[in-house]
PDB file of C-alpha atoms in Angstrom:
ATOM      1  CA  UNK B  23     119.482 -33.270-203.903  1.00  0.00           C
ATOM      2  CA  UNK B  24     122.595 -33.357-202.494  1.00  0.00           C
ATOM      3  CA  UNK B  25     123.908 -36.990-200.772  1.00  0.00           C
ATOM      4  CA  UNK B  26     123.593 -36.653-197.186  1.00  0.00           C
ATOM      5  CA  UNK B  27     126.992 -36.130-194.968  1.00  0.00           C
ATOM      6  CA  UNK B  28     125.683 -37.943-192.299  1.00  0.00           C
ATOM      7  CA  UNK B  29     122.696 -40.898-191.643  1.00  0.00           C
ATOM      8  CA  UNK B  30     121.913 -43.229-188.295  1.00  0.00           C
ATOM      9  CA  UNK B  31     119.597 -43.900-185.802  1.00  0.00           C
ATOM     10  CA  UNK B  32     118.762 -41.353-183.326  1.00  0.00           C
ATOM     11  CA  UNK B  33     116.658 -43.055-180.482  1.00  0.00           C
ATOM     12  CA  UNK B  34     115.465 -42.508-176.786  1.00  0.00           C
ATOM     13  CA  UNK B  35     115.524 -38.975-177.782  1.00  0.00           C
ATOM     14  CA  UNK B  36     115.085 -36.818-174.000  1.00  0.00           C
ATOM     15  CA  UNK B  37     114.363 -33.100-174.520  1.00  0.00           C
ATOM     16  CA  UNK B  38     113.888 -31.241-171.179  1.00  0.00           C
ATOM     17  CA  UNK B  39     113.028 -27.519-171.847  1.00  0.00           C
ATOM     18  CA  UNK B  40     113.403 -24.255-170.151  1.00  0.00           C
ATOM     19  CA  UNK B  41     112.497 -20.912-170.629  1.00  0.00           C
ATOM     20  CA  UNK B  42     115.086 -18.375-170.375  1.00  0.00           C
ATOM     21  CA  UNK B  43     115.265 -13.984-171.032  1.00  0.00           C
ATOM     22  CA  UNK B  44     116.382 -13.556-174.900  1.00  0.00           C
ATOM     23  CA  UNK B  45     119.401 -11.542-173.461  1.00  0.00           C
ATOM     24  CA  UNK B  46     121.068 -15.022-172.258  1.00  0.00           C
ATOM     25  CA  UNK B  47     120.873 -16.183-175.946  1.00  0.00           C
ATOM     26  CA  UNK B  48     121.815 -13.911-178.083  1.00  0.00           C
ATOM     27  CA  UNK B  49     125.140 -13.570-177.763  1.00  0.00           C
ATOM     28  CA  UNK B  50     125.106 -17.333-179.046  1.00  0.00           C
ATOM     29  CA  UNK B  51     123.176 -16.054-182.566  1.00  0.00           C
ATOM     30  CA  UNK B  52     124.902 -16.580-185.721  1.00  0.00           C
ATOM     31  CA  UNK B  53     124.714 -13.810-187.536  1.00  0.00           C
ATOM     32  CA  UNK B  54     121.348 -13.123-189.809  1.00  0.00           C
ATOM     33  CA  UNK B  55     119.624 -15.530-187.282  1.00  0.00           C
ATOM     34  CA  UNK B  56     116.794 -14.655-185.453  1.00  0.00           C
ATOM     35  CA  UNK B  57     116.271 -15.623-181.962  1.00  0.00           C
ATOM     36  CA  UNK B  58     112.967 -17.390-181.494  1.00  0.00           C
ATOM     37  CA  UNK B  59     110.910 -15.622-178.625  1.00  0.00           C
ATOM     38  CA  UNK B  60     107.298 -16.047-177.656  1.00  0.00           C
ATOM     39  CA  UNK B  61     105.775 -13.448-174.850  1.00  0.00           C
ATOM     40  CA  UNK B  62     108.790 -12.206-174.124  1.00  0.00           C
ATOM     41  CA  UNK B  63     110.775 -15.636-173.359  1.00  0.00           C
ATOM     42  CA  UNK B  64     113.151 -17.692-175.696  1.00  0.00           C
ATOM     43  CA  UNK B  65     113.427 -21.388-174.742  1.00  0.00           C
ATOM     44  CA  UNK B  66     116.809 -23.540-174.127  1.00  0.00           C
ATOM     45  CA  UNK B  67     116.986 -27.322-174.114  1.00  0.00           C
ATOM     46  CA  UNK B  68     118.836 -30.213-172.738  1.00  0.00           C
ATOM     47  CA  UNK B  69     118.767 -32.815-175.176  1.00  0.00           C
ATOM     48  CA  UNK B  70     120.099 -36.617-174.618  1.00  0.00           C
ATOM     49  CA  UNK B  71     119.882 -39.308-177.234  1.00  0.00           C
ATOM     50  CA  UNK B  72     121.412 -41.989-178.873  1.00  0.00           C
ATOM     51  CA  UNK B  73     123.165 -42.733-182.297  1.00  0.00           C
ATOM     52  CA  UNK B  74     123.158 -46.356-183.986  1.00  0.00           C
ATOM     53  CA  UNK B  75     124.435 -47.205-187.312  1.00  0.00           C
ATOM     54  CA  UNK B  76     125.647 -43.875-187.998  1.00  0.00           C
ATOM     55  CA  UNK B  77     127.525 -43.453-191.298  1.00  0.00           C
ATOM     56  CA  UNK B  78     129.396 -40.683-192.782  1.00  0.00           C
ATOM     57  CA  UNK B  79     128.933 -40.429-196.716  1.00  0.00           C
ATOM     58  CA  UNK B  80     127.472 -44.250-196.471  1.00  0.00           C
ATOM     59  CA  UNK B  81     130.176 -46.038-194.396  1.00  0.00           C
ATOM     60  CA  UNK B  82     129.942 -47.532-191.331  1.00  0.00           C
ATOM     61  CA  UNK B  83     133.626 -47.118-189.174  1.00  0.00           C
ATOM     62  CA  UNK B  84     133.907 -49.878-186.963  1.00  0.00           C
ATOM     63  CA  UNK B  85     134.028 -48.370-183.291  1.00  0.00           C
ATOM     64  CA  UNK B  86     132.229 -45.431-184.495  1.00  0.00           C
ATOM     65  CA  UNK B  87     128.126 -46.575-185.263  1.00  0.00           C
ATOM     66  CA  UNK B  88     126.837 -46.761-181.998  1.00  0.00           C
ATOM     67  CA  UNK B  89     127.280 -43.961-178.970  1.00  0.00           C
ATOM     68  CA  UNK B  90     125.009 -41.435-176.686  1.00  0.00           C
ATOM     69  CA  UNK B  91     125.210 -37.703-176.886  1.00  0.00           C
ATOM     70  CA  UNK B  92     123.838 -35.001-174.565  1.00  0.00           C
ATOM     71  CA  UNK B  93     123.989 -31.501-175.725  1.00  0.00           C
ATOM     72  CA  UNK B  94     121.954 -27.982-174.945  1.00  0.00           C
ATOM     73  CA  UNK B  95     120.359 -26.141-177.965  1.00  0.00           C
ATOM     74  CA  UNK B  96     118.091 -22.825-178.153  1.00  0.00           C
ATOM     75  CA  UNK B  97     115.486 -21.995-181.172  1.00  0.00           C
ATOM     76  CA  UNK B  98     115.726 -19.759-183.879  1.00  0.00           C
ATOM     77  CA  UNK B  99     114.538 -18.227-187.189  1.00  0.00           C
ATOM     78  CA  UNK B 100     115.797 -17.602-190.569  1.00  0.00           C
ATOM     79  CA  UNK B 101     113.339 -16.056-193.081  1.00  0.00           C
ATOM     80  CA  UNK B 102     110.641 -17.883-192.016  1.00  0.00           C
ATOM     81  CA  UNK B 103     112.401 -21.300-191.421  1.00  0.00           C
ATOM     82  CA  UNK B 104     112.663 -22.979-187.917  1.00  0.00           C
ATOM     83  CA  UNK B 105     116.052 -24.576-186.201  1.00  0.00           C
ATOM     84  CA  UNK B 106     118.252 -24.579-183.888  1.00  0.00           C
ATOM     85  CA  UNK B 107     121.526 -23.063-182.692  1.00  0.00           C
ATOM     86  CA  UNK B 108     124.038 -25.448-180.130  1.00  0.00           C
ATOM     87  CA  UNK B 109     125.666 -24.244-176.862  1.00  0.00           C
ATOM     88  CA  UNK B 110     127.375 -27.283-176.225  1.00  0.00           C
ATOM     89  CA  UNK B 111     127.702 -31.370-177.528  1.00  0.00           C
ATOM     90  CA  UNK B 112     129.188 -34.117-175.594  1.00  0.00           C
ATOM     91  CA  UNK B 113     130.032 -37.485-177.323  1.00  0.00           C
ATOM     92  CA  UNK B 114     131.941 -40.607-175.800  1.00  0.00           C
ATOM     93  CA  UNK B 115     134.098 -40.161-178.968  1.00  0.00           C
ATOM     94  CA  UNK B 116     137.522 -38.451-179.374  1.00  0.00           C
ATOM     95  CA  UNK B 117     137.832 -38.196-182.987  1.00  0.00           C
ATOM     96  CA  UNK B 118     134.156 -37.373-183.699  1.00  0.00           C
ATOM     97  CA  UNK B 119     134.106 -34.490-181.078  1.00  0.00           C
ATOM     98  CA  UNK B 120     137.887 -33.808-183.065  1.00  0.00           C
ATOM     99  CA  UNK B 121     136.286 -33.983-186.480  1.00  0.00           C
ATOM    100  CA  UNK B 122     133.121 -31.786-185.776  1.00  0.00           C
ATOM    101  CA  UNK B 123     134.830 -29.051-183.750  1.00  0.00           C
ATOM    102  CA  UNK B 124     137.980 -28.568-185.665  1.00  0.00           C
ATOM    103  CA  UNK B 125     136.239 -29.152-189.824  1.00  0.00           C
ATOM    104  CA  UNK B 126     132.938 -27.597-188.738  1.00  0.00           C
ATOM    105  CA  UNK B 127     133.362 -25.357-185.954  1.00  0.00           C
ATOM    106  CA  UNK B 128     130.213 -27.623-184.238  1.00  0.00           C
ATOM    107  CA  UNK B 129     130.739 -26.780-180.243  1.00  0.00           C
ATOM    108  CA  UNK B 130     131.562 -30.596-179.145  1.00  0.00           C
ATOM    109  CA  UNK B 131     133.708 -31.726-176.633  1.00  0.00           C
ATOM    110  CA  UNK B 132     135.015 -35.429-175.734  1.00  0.00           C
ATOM    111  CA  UNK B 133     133.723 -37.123-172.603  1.00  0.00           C
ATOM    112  CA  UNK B 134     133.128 -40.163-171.224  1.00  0.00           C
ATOM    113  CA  UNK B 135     129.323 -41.797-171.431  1.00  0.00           C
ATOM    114  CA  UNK B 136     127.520 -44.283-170.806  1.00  0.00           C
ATOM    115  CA  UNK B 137     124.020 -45.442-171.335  1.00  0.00           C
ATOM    116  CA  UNK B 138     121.472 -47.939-170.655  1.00  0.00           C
ATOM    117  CA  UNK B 139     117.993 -49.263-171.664  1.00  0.00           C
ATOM    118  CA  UNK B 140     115.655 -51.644-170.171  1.00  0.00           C
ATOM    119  CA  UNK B 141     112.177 -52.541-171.332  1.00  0.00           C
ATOM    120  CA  UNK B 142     110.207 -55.169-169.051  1.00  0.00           C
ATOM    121  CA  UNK B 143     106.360 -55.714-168.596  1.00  0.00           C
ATOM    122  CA  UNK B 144     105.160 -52.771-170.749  1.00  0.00           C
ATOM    123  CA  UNK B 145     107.733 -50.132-168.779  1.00  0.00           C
ATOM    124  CA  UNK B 146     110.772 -48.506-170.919  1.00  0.00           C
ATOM    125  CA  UNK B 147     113.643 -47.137-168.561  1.00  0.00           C
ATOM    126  CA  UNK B 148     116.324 -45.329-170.162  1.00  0.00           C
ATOM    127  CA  UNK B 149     119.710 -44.029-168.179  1.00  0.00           C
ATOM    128  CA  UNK B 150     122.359 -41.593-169.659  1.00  0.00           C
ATOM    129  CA  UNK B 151     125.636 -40.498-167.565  1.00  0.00           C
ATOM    130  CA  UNK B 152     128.122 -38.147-168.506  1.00  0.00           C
ATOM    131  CA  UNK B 153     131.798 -37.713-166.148  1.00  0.00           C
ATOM    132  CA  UNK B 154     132.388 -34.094-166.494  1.00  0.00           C
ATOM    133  CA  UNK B 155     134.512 -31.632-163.736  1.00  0.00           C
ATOM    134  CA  UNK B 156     135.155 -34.714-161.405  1.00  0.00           C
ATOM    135  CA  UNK B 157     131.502 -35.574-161.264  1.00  0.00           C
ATOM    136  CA  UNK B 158     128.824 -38.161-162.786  1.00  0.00           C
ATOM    137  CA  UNK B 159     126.095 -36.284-164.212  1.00  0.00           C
ATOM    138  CA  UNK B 160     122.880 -38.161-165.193  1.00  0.00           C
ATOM    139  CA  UNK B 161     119.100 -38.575-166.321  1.00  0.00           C
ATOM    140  CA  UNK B 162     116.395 -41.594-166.040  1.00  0.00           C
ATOM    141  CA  UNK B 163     113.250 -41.925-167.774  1.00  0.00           C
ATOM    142  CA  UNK B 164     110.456 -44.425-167.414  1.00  0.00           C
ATOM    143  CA  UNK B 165     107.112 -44.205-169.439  1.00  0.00           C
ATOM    144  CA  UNK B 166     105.188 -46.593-170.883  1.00  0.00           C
ATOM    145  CA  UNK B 167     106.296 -48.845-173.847  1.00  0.00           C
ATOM    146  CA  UNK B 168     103.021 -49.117-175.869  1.00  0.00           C
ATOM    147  CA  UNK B 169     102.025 -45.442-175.062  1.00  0.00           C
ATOM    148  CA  UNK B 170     102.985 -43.206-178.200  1.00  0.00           C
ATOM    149  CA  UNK B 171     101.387 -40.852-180.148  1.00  0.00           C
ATOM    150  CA  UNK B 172     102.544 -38.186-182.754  1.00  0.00           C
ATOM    151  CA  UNK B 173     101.847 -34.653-181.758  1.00  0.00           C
ATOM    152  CA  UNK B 174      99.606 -32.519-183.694  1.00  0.00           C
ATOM    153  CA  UNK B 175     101.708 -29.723-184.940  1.00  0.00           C
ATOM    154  CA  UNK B 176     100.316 -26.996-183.103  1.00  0.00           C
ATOM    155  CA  UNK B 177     101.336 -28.360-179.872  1.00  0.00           C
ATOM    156  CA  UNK B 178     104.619 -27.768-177.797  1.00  0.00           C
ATOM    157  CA  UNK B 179     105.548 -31.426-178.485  1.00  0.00           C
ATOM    158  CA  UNK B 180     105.556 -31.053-182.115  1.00  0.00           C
ATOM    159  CA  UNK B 181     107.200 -27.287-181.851  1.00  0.00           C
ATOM    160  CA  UNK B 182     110.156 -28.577-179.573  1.00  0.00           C
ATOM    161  CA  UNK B 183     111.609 -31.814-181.260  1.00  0.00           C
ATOM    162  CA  UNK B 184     110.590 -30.652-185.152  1.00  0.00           C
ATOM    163  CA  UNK B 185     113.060 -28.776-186.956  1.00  0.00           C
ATOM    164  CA  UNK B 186     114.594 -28.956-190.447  1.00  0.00           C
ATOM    165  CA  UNK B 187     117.772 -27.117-189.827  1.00  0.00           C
ATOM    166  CA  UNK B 188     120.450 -26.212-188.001  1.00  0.00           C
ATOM    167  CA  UNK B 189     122.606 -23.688-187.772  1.00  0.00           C
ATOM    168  CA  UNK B 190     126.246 -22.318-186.639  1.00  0.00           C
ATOM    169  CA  UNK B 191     129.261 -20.119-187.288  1.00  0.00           C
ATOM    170  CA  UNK B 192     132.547 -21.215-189.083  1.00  0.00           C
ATOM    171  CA  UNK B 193     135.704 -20.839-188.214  1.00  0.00           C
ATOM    172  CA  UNK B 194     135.537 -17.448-190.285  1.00  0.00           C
ATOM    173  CA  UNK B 195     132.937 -16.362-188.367  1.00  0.00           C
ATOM    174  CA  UNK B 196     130.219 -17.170-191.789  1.00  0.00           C
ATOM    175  CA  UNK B 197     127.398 -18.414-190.593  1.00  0.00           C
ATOM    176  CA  UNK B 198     126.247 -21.690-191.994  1.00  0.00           C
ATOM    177  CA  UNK B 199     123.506 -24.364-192.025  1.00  0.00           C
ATOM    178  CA  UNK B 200     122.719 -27.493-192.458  1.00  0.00           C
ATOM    179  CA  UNK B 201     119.472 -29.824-192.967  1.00  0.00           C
ATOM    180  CA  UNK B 202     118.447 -32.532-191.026  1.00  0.00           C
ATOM    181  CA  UNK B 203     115.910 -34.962-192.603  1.00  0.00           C
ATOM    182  CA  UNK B 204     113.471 -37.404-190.471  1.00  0.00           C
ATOM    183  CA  UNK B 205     109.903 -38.466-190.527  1.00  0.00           C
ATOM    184  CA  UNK B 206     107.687 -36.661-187.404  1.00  0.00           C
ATOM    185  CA  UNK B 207     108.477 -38.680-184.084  1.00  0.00           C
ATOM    186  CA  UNK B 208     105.759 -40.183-182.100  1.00  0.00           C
ATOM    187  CA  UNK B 209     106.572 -39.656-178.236  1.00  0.00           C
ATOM    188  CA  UNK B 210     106.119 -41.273-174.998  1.00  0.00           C
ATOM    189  CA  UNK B 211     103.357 -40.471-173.072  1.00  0.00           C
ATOM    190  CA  UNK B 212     102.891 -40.502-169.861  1.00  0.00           C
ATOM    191  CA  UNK B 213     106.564 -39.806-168.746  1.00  0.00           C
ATOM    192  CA  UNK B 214     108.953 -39.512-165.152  1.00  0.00           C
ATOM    193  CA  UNK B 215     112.091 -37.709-165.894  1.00  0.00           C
ATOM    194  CA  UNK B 216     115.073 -37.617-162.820  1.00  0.00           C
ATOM    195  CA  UNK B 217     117.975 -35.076-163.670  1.00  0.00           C
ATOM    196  CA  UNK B 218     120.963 -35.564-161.647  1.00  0.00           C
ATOM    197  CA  UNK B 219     123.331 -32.947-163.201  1.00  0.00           C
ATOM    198  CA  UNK B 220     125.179 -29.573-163.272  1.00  0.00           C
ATOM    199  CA  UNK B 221     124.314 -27.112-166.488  1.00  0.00           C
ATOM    200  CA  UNK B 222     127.235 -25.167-164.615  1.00  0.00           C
ATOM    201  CA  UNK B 223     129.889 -27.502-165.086  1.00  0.00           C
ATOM    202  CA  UNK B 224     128.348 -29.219-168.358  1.00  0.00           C
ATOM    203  CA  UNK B 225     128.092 -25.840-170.266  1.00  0.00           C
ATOM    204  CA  UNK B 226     129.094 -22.933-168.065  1.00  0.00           C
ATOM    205  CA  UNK B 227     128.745 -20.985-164.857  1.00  0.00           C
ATOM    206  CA  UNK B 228     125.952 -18.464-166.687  1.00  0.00           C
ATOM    207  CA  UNK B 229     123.656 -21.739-167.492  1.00  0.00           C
ATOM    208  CA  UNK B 230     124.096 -22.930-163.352  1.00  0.00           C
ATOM    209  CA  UNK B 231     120.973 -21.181-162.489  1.00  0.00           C
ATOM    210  CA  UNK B 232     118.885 -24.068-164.739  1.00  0.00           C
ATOM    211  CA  UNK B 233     119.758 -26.446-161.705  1.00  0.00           C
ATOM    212  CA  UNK B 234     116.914 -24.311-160.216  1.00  0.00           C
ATOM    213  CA  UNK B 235     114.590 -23.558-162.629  1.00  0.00           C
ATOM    214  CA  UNK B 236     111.672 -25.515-163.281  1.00  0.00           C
ATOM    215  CA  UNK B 237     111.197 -27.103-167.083  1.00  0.00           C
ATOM    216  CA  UNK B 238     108.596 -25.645-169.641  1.00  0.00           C
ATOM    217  CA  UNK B 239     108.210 -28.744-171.263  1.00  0.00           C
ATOM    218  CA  UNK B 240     109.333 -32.795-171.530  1.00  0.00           C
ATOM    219  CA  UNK B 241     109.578 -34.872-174.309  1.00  0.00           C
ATOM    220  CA  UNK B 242     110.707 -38.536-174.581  1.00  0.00           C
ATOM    221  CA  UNK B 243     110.796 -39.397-178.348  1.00  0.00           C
ATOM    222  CA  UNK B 244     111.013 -42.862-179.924  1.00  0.00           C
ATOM    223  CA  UNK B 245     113.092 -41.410-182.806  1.00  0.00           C
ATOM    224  CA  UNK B 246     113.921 -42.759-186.351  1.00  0.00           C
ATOM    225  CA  UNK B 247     116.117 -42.873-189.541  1.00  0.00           C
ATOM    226  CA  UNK B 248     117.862 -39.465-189.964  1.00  0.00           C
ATOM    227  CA  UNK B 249     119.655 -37.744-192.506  1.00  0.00           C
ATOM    228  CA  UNK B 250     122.453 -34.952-191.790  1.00  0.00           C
ATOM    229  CA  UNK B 251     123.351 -32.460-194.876  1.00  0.00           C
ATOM    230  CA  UNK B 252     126.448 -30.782-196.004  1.00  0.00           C
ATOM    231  CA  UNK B 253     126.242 -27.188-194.219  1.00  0.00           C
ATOM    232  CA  UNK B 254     126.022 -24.538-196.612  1.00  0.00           C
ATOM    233  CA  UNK B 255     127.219 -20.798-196.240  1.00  0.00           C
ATOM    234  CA  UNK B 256     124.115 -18.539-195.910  1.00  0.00           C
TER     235      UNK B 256
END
């Protein structure tokens, strides 16, 4: 086994999904992927969490442990194994948007972020902003503290936060992936979600309509211990 690239604390883990046609994602396929459809529909999400105590190969770099990140991802195949693909990552971070776009080819870009937790009599609140295009883009949730469960895995839940691997194209145009190794995460239930924010001007005037559209699915995730893998060529 090799020794993971990456490990930290992914928490407060928001995933707001929408369906969209298969001909919207497929430019964004790696080759030898398969785009994941189901009746006719393939399924993008806007994802917002936080990373403590992150490491790379074991080391902590002071300034560097603790930060939010909000990105949009879409679901796909590869004989018979599950992941997904990124649009777009934003991280309050200069050299880890740096390191991750210019060694991996990973689609991140700088910005500044800011976050915010609160967790008083039994309700959890959780805030993340992003200044993008002159503008403050945000999200709340509130849910219940004590209220978690683990989906069953035949449930949306389980199908929309659970995935093994990701993947992407280097700079050669190869595509690669790359594991990513947690326990199953229990999720808040019941949950209030309030988007404030632009997919146009986060990730491009052909994902504006989404300010419209109405979500498939919502997820609030506690989150746990992960482990990021060194990508491999498939």
């Amino acid at each position: 086994m090799p020794r993971p690239f990456l490990t930290a604390r992914w928490r407060n883990l928001l995933n707001v999904t929408y369906t969209v046609p298969p001909e919207t994602l497929e430019p964004h396929c790696p080759d030898g992927v398969e785009l994941e459809v189901q009746d006719g529909e393939s399924f993008v999400s806007l994802v917002g969490f936080d990373f403590d105590d992150t490491r790379v190969f074991g080391v902590p770099w002071p300034g560097y442990r603790d930060f939010p990140e909000l990105n949009l991802r879409f679901y796909v195949r590869y004989e018979g194994e599950r992941g997904v693909v990124f649009v777009g990552e934003y991280v309050p971070k200069r050299l880890v948007a740096w390191m991750a776009r210019g060694i991996y080819n990973e689609p991140y870009t700088y910005a500044p972020m800011k976050r915010a937790e609160r967790v008083e009599e039994g309700r959890r609140s959780y805030w993340l902003a992003i200044r993008r295009g002159g503008e403050t883009h945000s999200f709340t949730v509130e849910t219940d503290d004590d209220s978690t469960s683990v989906p069953a895995e035949d449930t949306p839940a389980y199908f929309f936060k659970e995935h093994e691997w990701g993947f992407g194209s280097d700079h050669r145009g190869a595509t690669r992936r790359y594991r990513v190794d947690h326990p199953q995460w229990a999720v808040y239930d019941p949950v209030e979600v309030s988007l404030d924010l632009d997919f146009g001007t986060l990730y491009g005037e052909k994902w504006r309509f989404l300010n419209d559209a109405e979500p498939l699915h919502t997820i609030f995730a506690k989150g746990s211990e992960v482990a990021v893998y060194p990508s491999e060529v498939l």
